[in-house]
PDB file of C-alpha atoms in Angstrom:
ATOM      1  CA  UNK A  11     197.579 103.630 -60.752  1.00  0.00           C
ATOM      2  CA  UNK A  12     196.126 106.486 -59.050  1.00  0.00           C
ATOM      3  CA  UNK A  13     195.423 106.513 -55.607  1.00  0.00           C
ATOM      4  CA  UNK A  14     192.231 107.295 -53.566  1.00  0.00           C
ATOM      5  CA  UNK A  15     192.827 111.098 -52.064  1.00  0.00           C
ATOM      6  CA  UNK A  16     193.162 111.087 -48.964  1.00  0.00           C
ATOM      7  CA  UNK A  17     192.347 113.292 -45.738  1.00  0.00           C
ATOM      8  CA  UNK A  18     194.252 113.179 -42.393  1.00  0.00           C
ATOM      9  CA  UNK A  19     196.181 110.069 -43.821  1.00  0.00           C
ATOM     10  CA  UNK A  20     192.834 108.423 -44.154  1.00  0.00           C
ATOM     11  CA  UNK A  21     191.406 107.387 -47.737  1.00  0.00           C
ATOM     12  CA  UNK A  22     188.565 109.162 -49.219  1.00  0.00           C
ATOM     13  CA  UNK A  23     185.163 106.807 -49.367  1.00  0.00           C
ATOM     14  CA  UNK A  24     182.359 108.528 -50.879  1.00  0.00           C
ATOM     15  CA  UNK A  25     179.043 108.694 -49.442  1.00  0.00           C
ATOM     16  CA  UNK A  26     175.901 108.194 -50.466  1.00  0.00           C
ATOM     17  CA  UNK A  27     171.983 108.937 -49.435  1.00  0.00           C
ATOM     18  CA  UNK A  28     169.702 106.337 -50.600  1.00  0.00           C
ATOM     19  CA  UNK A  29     166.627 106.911 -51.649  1.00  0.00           C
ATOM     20  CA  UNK A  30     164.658 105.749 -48.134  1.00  0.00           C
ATOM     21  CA  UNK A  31     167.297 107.692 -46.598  1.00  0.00           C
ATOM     22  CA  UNK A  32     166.341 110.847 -47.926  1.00  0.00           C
ATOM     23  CA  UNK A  33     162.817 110.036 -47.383  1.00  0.00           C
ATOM     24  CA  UNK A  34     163.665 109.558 -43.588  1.00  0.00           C
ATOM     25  CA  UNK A  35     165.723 113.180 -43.610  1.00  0.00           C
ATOM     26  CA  UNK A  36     163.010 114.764 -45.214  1.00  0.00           C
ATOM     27  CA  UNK A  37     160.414 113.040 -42.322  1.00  0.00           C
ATOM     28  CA  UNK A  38     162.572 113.974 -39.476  1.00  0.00           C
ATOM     29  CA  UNK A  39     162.761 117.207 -40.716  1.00  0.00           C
ATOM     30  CA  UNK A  40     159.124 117.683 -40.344  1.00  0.00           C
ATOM     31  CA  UNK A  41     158.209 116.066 -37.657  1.00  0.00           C
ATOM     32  CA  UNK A  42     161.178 118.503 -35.918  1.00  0.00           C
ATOM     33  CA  UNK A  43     159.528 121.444 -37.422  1.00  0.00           C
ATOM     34  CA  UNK A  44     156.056 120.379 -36.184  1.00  0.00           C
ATOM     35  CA  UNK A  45     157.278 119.422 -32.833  1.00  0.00           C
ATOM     36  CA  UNK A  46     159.878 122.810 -32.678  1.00  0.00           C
ATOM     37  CA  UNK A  47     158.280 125.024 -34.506  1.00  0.00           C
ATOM     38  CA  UNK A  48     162.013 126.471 -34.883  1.00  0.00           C
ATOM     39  CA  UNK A  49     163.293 126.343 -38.822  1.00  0.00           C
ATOM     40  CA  UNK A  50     166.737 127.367 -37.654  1.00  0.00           C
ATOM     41  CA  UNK A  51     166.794 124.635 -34.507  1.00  0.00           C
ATOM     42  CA  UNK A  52     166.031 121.869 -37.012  1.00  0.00           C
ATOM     43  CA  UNK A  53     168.350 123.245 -39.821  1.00  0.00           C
ATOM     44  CA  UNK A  54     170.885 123.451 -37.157  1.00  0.00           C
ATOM     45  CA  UNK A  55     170.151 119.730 -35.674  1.00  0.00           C
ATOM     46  CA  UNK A  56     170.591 118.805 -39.881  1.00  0.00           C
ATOM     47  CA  UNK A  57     173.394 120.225 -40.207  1.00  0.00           C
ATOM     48  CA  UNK A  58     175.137 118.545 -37.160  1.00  0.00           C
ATOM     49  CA  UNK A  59     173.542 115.254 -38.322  1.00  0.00           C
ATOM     50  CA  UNK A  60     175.144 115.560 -41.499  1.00  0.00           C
ATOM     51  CA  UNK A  61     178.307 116.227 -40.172  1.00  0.00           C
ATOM     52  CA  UNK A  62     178.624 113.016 -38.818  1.00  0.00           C
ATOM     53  CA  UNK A  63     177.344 111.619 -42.140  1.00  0.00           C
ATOM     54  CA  UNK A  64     180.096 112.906 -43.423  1.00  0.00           C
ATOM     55  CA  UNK A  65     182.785 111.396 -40.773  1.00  0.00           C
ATOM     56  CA  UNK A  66     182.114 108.176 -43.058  1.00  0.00           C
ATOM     57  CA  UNK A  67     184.071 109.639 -46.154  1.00  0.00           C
ATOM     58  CA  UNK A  68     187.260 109.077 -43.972  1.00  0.00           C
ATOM     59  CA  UNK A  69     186.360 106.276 -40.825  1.00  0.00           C
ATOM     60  CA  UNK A  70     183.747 104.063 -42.409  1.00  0.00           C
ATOM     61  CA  UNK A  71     184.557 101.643 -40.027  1.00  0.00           C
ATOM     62  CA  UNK A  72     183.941 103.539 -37.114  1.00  0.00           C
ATOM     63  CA  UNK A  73     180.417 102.627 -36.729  1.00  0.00           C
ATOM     64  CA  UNK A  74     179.337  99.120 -34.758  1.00  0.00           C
ATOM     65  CA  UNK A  75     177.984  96.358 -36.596  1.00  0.00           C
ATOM     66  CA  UNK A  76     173.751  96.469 -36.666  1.00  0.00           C
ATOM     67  CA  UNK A  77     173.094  94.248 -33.937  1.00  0.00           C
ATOM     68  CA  UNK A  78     169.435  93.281 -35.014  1.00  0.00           C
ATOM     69  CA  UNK A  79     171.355  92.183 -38.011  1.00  0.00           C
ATOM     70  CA  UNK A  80     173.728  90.375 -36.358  1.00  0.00           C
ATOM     71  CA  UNK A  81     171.249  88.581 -34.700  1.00  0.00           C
ATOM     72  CA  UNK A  82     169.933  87.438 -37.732  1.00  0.00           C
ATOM     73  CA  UNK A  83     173.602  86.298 -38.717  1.00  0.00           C
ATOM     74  CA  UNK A  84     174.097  89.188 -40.894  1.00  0.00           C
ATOM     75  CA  UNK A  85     177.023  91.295 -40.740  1.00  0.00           C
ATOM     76  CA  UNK A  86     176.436  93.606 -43.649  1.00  0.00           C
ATOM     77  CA  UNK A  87     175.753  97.414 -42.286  1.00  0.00           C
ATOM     78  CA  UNK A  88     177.402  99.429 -39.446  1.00  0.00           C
ATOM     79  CA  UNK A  89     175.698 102.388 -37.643  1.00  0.00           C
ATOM     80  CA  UNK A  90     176.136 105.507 -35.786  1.00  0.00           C
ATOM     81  CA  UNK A  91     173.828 106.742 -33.400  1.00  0.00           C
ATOM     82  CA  UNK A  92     173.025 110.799 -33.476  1.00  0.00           C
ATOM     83  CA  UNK A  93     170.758 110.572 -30.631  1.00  0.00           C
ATOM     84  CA  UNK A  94     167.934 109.798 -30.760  1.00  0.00           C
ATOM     85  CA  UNK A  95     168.326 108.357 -34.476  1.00  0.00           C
ATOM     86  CA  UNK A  96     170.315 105.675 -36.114  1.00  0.00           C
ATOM     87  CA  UNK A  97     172.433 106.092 -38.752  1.00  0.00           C
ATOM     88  CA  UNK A  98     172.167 102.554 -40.246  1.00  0.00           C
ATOM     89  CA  UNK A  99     174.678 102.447 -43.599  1.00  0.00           C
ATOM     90  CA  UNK A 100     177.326  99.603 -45.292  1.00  0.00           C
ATOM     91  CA  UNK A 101     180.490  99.670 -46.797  1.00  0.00           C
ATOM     92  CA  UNK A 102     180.959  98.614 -50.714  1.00  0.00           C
ATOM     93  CA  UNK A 103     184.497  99.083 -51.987  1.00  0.00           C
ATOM     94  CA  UNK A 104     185.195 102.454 -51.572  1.00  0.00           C
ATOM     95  CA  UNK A 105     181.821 103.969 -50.938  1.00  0.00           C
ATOM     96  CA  UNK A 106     179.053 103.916 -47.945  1.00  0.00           C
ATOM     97  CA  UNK A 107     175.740 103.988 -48.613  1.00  0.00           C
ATOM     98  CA  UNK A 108     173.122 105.184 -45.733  1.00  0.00           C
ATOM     99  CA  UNK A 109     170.104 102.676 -45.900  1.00  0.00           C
ATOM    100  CA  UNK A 110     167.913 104.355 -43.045  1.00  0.00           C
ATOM    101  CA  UNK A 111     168.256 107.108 -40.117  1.00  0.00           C
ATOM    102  CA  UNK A 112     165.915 105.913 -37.744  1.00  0.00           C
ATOM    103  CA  UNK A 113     164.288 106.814 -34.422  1.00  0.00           C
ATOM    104  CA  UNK A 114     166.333 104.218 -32.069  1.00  0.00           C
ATOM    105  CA  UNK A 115     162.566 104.183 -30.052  1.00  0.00           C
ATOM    106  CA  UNK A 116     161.348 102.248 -33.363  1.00  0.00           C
ATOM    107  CA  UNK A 117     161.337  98.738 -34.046  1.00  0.00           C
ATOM    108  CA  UNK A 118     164.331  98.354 -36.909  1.00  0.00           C
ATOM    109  CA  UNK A 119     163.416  94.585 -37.641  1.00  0.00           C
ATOM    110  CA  UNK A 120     160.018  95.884 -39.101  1.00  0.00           C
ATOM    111  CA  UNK A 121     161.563  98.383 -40.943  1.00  0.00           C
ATOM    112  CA  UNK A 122     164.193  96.015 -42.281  1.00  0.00           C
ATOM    113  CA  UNK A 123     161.386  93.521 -43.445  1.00  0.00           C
ATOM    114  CA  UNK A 124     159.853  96.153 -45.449  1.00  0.00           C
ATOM    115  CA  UNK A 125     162.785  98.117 -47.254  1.00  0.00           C
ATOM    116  CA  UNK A 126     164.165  94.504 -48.486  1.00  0.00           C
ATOM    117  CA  UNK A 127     160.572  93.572 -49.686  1.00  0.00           C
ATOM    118  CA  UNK A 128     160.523  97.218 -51.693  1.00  0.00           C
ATOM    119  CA  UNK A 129     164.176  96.188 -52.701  1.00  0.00           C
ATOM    120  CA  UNK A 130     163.004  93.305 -54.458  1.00  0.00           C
TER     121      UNK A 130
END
């Protein structure tokens, strides 16, 4: 059996955008644009934001359990924060999947409640 590459001793997890997620990157990065006016300030804030995206591929764990979801006794999705947004994401065998990045100012309940009916 082969095993998972790995990095820094740590196994390789891929990572994943969904689709909402996207949406959100592609959001952010307008609203930054309108609000900066600066392409290569908000290209630069991307590219930092993805770089902690990409911390996932070898510390999934690192991020804290949702605690809105907790709440709700769910303990299904970990985040990261990149000021001001949320990186909200969960772990499935070997891969992470990021579900939202989200203003932390913004009401993540709502949000949930929404996504999960378009889920379904």
């Amino acid at each position: 059996m082969e095993k998972p590459k790995q990095e820094s001793g740590h196994p390789l997890y891929s990572v994943h955008l969904t689709r909402w997620a996207q949406q959100d990157l592609q959001d952010i990065s307008k609203f930054l644009l309108n609000r900066i006016g600066n392409p290569g300030q908000v290209l630069a804030w991307l590219d930092d934001l993805h770089s902690t995206i990409r911390t996932l591929k070898t510390m999934p764990d690192r991020g804290h359990w949702v605690p809105e979801m907790l709440a709700a006794g769910m303990k299904t999705h970990r985040e990261l924060s990149h000021p001001p947004y949320r990186i909200i994401y969960q772990i499935q065998a070997k891969a992470v999947f990021i579900f939202t990045v989200i203003d932390s100012r913004r009401d993540l309940q709502s949000l949930l409640k929404k996504r999960l009916l378009e889920w379904h």
